[in-house]
Short mmCIF file of C-alpha atoms in Angstrom, two decimals:
data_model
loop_
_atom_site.label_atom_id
_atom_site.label_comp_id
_atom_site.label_asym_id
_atom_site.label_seq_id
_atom_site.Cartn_x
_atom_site.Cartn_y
_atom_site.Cartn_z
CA UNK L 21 99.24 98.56 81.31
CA UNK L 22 98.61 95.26 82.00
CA UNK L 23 100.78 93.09 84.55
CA UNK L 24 102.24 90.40 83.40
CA UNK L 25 104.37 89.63 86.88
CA UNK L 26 102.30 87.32 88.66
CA UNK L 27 102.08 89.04 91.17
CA UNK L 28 99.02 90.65 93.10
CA UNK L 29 99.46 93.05 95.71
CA UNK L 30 97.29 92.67 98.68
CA UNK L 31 95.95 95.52 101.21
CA UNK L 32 97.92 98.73 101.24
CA UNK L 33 100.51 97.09 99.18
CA UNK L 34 101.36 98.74 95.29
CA UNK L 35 103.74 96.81 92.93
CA UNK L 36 105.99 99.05 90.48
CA UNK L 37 108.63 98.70 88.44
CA UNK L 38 111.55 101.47 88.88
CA UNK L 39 113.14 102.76 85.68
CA UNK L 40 115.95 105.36 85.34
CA UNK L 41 115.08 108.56 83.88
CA UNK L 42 116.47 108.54 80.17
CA UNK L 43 119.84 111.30 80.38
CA UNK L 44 120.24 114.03 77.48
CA UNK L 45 122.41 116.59 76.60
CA UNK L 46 126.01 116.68 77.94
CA UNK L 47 128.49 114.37 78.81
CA UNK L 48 129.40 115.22 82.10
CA UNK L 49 131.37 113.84 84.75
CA UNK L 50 129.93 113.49 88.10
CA UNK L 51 132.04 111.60 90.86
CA UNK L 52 130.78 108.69 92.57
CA UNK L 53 130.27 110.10 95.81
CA UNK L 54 127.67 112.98 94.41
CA UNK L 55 125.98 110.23 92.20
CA UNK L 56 125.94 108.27 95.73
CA UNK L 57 123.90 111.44 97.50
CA UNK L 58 122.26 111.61 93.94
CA UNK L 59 121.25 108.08 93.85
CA UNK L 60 118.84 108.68 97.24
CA UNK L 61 117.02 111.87 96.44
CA UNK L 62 114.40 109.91 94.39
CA UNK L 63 113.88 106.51 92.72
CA UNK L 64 111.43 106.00 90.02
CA UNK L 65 108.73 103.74 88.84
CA UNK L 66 106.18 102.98 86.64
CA UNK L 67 102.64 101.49 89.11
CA UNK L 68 101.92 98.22 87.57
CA UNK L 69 99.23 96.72 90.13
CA UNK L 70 97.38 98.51 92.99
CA UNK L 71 96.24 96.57 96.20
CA UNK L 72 92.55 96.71 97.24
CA UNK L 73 92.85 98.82 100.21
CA UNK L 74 95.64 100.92 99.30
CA UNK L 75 94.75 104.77 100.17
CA UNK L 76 91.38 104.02 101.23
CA UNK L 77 91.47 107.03 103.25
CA UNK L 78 92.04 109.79 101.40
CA UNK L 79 89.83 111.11 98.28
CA UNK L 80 91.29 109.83 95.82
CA UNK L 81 94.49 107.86 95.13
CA UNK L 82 97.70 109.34 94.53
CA UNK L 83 98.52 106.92 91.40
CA UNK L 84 97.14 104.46 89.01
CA UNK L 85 98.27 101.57 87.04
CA UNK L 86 100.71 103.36 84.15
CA UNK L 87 101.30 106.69 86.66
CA UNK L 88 104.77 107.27 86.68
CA UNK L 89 105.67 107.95 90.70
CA UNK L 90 108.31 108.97 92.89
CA UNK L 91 108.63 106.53 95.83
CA UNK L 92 110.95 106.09 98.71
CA UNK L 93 114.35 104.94 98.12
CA UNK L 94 114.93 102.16 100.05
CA UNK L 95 111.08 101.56 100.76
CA UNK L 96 109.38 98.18 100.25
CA UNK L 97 110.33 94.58 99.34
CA UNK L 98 112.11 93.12 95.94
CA UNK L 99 110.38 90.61 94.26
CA UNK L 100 110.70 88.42 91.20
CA UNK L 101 107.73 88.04 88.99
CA UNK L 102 107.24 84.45 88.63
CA UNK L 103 105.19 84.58 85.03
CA UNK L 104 108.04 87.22 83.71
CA UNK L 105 111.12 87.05 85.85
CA UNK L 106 111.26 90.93 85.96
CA UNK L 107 112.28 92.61 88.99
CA UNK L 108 109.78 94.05 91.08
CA UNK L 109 109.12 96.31 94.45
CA UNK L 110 105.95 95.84 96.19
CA UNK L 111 105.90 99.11 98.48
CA UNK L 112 102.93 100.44 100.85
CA UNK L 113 101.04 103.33 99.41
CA UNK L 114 102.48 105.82 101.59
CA UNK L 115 105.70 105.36 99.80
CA UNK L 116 104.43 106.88 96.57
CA UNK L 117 104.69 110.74 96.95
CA UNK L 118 103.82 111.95 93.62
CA UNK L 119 103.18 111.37 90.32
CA UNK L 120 105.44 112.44 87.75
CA UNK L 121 103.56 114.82 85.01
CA UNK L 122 106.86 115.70 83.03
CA UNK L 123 109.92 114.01 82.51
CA UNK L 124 112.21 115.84 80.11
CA UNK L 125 116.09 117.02 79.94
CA UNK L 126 117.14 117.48 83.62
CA UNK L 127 118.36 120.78 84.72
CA UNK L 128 121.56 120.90 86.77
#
């Protein structure tokens, strides 16, 4: 994946992209304030740069460029990408918990 934002994250500092996670199955109605409580238990992204020193201290790094990640909700700092005009996050890389290995119909 190659990033085409302009922008280059510095230190401890990762850039993603958040995406919503595609919905199958079901129509169902859920009312706004569950999707509310919903809406914090994760946010997801797609890593699209990686700053130099981001976890330097641990053994290996807990994403790469094209990882799909969960990251804090309201971690981090919107930005615009000045070469694409996409919305960005630049977040530190202790806001990445995990990477997501399978993304498929959600179970409720």
């Amino acid at each position: 994946m190659e990033n085409l934002s302009g922008l280059a994250p510095k230190g401890v500092a990762v850039l993603i992209k958040t995406y919503e996670p595609e919905r199958r199955g079901a129509q169902i109605v859920i009312p706004d304030s569950v999707q509310g409580r919903l809406a914090m238990v994760d946010s997801r992204a797609t890593v699209v740069a990686v700053g130099p020193a981001a976890w330097c201290d641990e053994p290996e790094p807990r994403a790469v460029v094209g990882d799909r990640v969960l990251v804090t909700k309201f971690a981090g700092f919107m930005a615009k990408g000045p070469r694409d005009g996409e919305m960005y996050r630049l977040v530190n890389d202790r806001d990445i918990f995990c990477a997501l290995t399978h993304e498929g119909e959600e179970h409720v």
